[in-house]
């Protein structure tokens, strides 16, 4: 009898939670957006640092002249110039960052986006984040605008390797294929995006009918131009962010709040 009562209480709690989520979805998601979400065929999602921050990923950004690591600003230690001057320091910095990421998990926003793969005929995920949390949540087609902190790339032959497999010799890992020096496979300050990355994202943007811009300040170009391409192509553009951004005026709808609380509501309205 006690077990039955506990099961009834659990079912009641789950039902109450579901009812609350449906009520929240109805109050936040407009009828127009709910219908577009239900009927969308080609969806593009652009994510930024705000999504990762909800998993505890540090942004390493502060006001004024805030230094981020060993007295060096982010723009210096993560720059193409530092890569040329002191490769061991660059690796030390990225090893530190990976150590901070090791215990972090995808949050409900990552999981909701991954689940949308099964809902829409075509879903393109474009991310400015380098932490790999989208893939950890199960997202398969991910266009990484700025690379991935869990990969390394050879200066000489261009081969890519998982950083978890690397061994460091005097602070610099060697390529398994040719023995050359490796570098983090991320876009540093002063570098161009990987060839074809923006073009792939722009092509998807030109063909989508619904676009979500999630957790990004929309000020870093060229990634910030993706929603502009979406809008010009006739897509319905939705921003999800804790506060308004320079992109807000361009969007058809702005949903103010945390991505991990808002995105799971879709499909429940």
Coordinates of C-alpha atoms in Angstrom, one line a residue:
X1 CA 0.0 0.0 0.0
X2 CA 2.8 2.4 0.9
X3 CA 4.5 1.7 -2.5
X4 CA 1.2 2.4 -4.3
X5 CA 0.8 5.7 -2.4
X6 CA 4.3 6.7 -3.3
X7 CA 3.7 5.9 -7.0
X8 CA 0.5 7.9 -7.0
X9 CA 2.3 10.9 -5.4
X10 CA 5.1 10.6 -8.0
X11 CA 2.6 10.5 -10.8
X12 CA 0.7 13.5 -9.4
X13 CA 3.9 15.5 -9.1
X14 CA 4.9 14.6 -12.7
X15 CA 1.5 15.6 -14.0
X16 CA 1.6 18.9 -12.0
X17 CA 5.0 19.6 -13.5
X18 CA 3.8 18.9 -17.0
X19 CA 0.7 21.1 -16.5
X20 CA 3.0 23.9 -15.2
X21 CA 5.3 23.6 -18.3
X22 CA 2.3 23.7 -20.6
X23 CA 1.0 26.8 -18.9
X24 CA 4.5 28.5 -19.1
X25 CA 4.7 27.6 -22.8
X26 CA 1.3 29.1 -23.5
X27 CA 2.2 32.3 -21.7
X28 CA 5.6 32.7 -23.4
X29 CA 5.2 31.3 -26.8
X30 CA 2.8 33.2 -29.1
X31 CA 0.3 31.4 -31.2
X32 CA 2.1 32.6 -34.3
X33 CA 5.4 31.2 -33.1
X34 CA 3.8 28.0 -31.9
X35 CA 2.3 27.4 -35.4
X36 CA 5.5 28.2 -37.2
X37 CA 7.4 25.8 -34.9
X38 CA 4.8 23.1 -35.6
X39 CA 5.0 23.6 -39.4
X40 CA 8.7 24.4 -39.9
X41 CA 10.7 22.2 -42.3
X42 CA 14.1 23.9 -42.4
X43 CA 15.3 25.3 -39.1
X44 CA 18.6 27.0 -38.2
X45 CA 19.8 27.5 -34.7
X46 CA 22.7 29.8 -33.9
X47 CA 24.1 29.5 -30.4
X48 CA 26.6 31.6 -28.4
X49 CA 28.4 31.7 -25.1
X50 CA 25.1 32.2 -23.1
X51 CA 24.1 28.6 -23.8
X52 CA 27.4 27.2 -22.5
X53 CA 27.4 29.6 -19.5
X54 CA 24.3 27.8 -18.2
X55 CA 26.4 24.7 -18.0
X56 CA 29.0 26.5 -16.0
X57 CA 31.4 27.3 -18.9
X58 CA 33.4 30.4 -18.0
X59 CA 33.2 33.2 -20.5
X60 CA 36.6 34.6 -19.4
X61 CA 35.3 38.1 -20.1
X62 CA 35.2 41.0 -17.7
X63 CA 34.9 44.8 -17.7
X64 CA 37.6 47.3 -18.2
X65 CA 41.1 45.9 -18.3
X66 CA 40.3 42.7 -16.6
X67 CA 43.1 40.1 -17.0
X68 CA 42.0 36.5 -17.4
X69 CA 45.1 34.3 -16.9
X70 CA 48.5 35.0 -15.6
X71 CA 48.1 38.7 -16.1
X72 CA 47.3 38.4 -19.8
X73 CA 44.0 39.6 -21.4
X74 CA 42.0 37.1 -23.4
X75 CA 42.8 39.0 -26.6
X76 CA 46.6 38.4 -26.0
X77 CA 46.8 34.8 -24.7
X78 CA 44.3 33.6 -27.3
X79 CA 45.8 35.4 -30.3
X80 CA 47.5 34.4 -33.5
X81 CA 50.5 36.5 -32.3
X82 CA 50.9 34.5 -29.1
X83 CA 50.7 31.3 -31.2
X84 CA 53.8 32.5 -33.1
X85 CA 55.7 33.8 -30.1
X86 CA 55.1 31.2 -27.4
X87 CA 53.2 28.1 -28.5
X88 CA 53.8 26.3 -25.1
X89 CA 52.0 29.2 -23.3
X90 CA 49.1 28.9 -25.7
X91 CA 48.9 25.1 -24.9
X92 CA 49.1 25.8 -21.2
X93 CA 46.2 28.2 -21.5
X94 CA 44.0 25.8 -23.4
X95 CA 45.0 22.9 -21.2
X96 CA 43.7 25.0 -18.3
X97 CA 40.5 25.7 -20.0
X98 CA 39.9 22.0 -20.9
X99 CA 40.5 21.1 -17.3
X100 CA 37.7 23.5 -16.3
X101 CA 35.4 21.9 -18.9
X102 CA 36.0 18.2 -18.0
X103 CA 33.3 17.9 -15.4
X104 CA 30.7 20.0 -17.1
X105 CA 27.6 18.5 -18.8
X106 CA 25.1 19.7 -21.4
X107 CA 22.1 21.6 -20.0
X108 CA 18.4 21.4 -21.0
X109 CA 19.0 23.9 -23.8
X110 CA 21.6 21.7 -25.4
X111 CA 19.4 18.7 -25.0
X112 CA 16.3 20.4 -26.4
X113 CA 18.2 21.5 -29.5
X114 CA 19.5 17.9 -30.0
X115 CA 16.0 16.6 -29.7
X116 CA 14.8 18.9 -32.5
X117 CA 16.8 16.8 -34.9
X118 CA 14.1 14.2 -34.8
X119 CA 11.3 16.8 -35.1
X120 CA 12.3 18.7 -38.2
X121 CA 13.2 17.4 -41.7
X122 CA 16.3 19.6 -41.7
X123 CA 18.0 21.2 -38.7
X124 CA 21.2 23.1 -39.0
X125 CA 23.0 24.0 -35.7
X126 CA 25.6 26.8 -36.0
X127 CA 27.6 27.5 -32.8
X128 CA 30.2 30.0 -31.8
X129 CA 31.1 27.8 -28.8
X130 CA 34.2 25.6 -28.8
X131 CA 33.3 23.4 -25.8
X132 CA 31.7 20.4 -27.6
X133 CA 28.7 20.4 -25.4
X134 CA 26.2 20.3 -28.3
X135 CA 27.8 17.1 -29.5
X136 CA 27.8 15.7 -26.0
X137 CA 24.1 16.3 -25.9
X138 CA 23.7 14.3 -29.1
X139 CA 23.6 17.0 -31.8
X140 CA 25.0 15.5 -35.0
X141 CA 25.2 18.2 -37.7
X142 CA 27.1 21.0 -36.0
X143 CA 28.8 23.8 -37.8
X144 CA 31.5 25.0 -35.5
X145 CA 32.3 28.6 -36.4
X146 CA 35.3 28.9 -34.1
X147 CA 36.6 25.4 -33.9
X148 CA 36.6 22.9 -31.0
X149 CA 38.8 23.0 -27.9
X150 CA 38.9 19.2 -27.8
X151 CA 40.8 19.0 -31.2
X152 CA 44.3 19.9 -32.2
X153 CA 45.6 20.6 -35.7
X154 CA 49.0 20.1 -37.2
X155 CA 50.9 23.1 -38.5
X156 CA 52.6 21.0 -41.2
X157 CA 50.1 18.4 -42.6
X158 CA 46.8 19.8 -41.3
X159 CA 45.8 16.5 -39.6
X160 CA 43.4 16.8 -36.7
X161 CA 43.6 14.8 -33.5
X162 CA 41.6 14.5 -30.3
X163 CA 43.3 16.4 -27.5
X164 CA 42.4 13.7 -25.0
X165 CA 44.8 11.4 -26.9
X166 CA 47.8 13.8 -26.9
X167 CA 51.1 13.5 -25.1
X168 CA 53.0 16.7 -24.5
X169 CA 56.8 17.1 -25.0
X170 CA 58.1 20.3 -23.5
X171 CA 54.6 21.8 -23.6
X172 CA 53.9 21.1 -27.3
X173 CA 52.2 17.9 -28.6
X174 CA 53.4 16.3 -31.8
X175 CA 51.3 15.1 -34.8
X176 CA 50.7 11.4 -34.9
X177 CA 50.9 11.5 -38.7
X178 CA 54.0 13.5 -39.5
X179 CA 55.6 14.4 -36.2
X180 CA 55.0 18.2 -36.7
X181 CA 53.9 20.6 -33.9
X182 CA 50.2 20.8 -33.1
X183 CA 48.1 23.8 -32.2
X184 CA 44.6 24.1 -30.7
X185 CA 42.0 23.7 -33.5
X186 CA 40.2 26.9 -32.6
X187 CA 40.0 30.3 -34.2
X188 CA 42.2 32.7 -32.3
X189 CA 42.0 36.5 -32.3
X190 CA 43.5 37.7 -35.5
X191 CA 42.6 34.6 -37.5
X192 CA 40.1 33.9 -40.2
X193 CA 37.3 31.3 -39.9
X194 CA 38.1 27.8 -41.2
X195 CA 37.6 27.7 -45.0
X196 CA 34.0 26.9 -46.0
X197 CA 32.6 27.3 -42.4
X198 CA 30.7 30.5 -42.9
X199 CA 29.7 29.6 -46.4
X200 CA 28.0 26.4 -45.1
X201 CA 26.2 28.4 -42.4
X202 CA 25.1 31.1 -44.9
X203 CA 23.8 28.5 -47.4
X204 CA 21.7 26.9 -44.6
X205 CA 20.5 30.4 -43.6
X206 CA 19.3 31.2 -47.1
X207 CA 17.1 28.1 -47.1
X208 CA 15.5 28.0 -43.7
X209 CA 12.0 29.1 -42.7
X210 CA 12.6 29.4 -38.9
X211 CA 15.7 30.7 -37.1
X212 CA 16.5 30.6 -33.4
X213 CA 19.3 32.9 -32.1
X214 CA 20.2 31.6 -28.7
X215 CA 22.5 33.0 -26.0
X216 CA 24.6 35.3 -28.2
X217 CA 25.2 39.0 -28.0
X218 CA 25.1 39.1 -31.8
X219 CA 28.1 41.5 -32.1
X220 CA 30.8 39.1 -33.3
X221 CA 31.0 38.9 -37.1
X222 CA 30.7 37.1 -39.4
X223 CA 28.6 34.8 -37.2
X224 CA 26.3 37.7 -36.3
X225 CA 25.4 38.1 -39.9
X226 CA 23.7 34.6 -40.1
X227 CA 20.4 35.9 -38.6
X228 CA 20.5 38.8 -41.0
X229 CA 20.8 36.4 -43.9
X230 CA 17.9 34.3 -42.5
X231 CA 15.7 37.4 -42.2
X232 CA 16.5 38.6 -45.7
X233 CA 15.6 35.2 -47.0
X234 CA 12.2 35.4 -45.4
X235 CA 12.7 33.2 -42.3
X236 CA 10.9 33.9 -39.0
X237 CA 13.7 34.9 -36.6
X238 CA 13.4 34.3 -32.8
X239 CA 15.9 35.5 -30.2
X240 CA 16.3 33.7 -26.9
X241 CA 18.5 35.6 -24.4
X242 CA 18.4 36.9 -20.8
X243 CA 18.5 40.5 -22.1
X244 CA 18.0 42.4 -25.4
X245 CA 20.9 42.6 -27.8
X246 CA 21.7 44.7 -30.9
X247 CA 20.0 42.0 -32.9
X248 CA 16.7 42.3 -31.1
X249 CA 15.3 44.9 -33.4
X250 CA 15.7 42.5 -36.4
X251 CA 13.9 39.6 -34.8
X252 CA 10.2 38.7 -35.3
X253 CA 10.0 37.7 -31.6
X254 CA 12.3 38.1 -28.6
X255 CA 11.9 35.6 -25.7
X256 CA 13.7 37.0 -22.6
X257 CA 15.1 34.4 -20.3
X258 CA 17.5 31.5 -19.9
X259 CA 17.7 29.1 -22.9
X260 CA 17.6 26.1 -20.6
X261 CA 14.2 27.2 -19.3
X262 CA 12.7 28.4 -22.6
X263 CA 13.8 25.9 -25.3
X264 CA 12.3 22.8 -23.5
X265 CA 8.9 24.6 -23.6
X266 CA 8.6 24.2 -27.4
X267 CA 6.4 21.4 -28.4
X268 CA 4.4 21.7 -25.1
X269 CA 2.3 24.7 -26.1

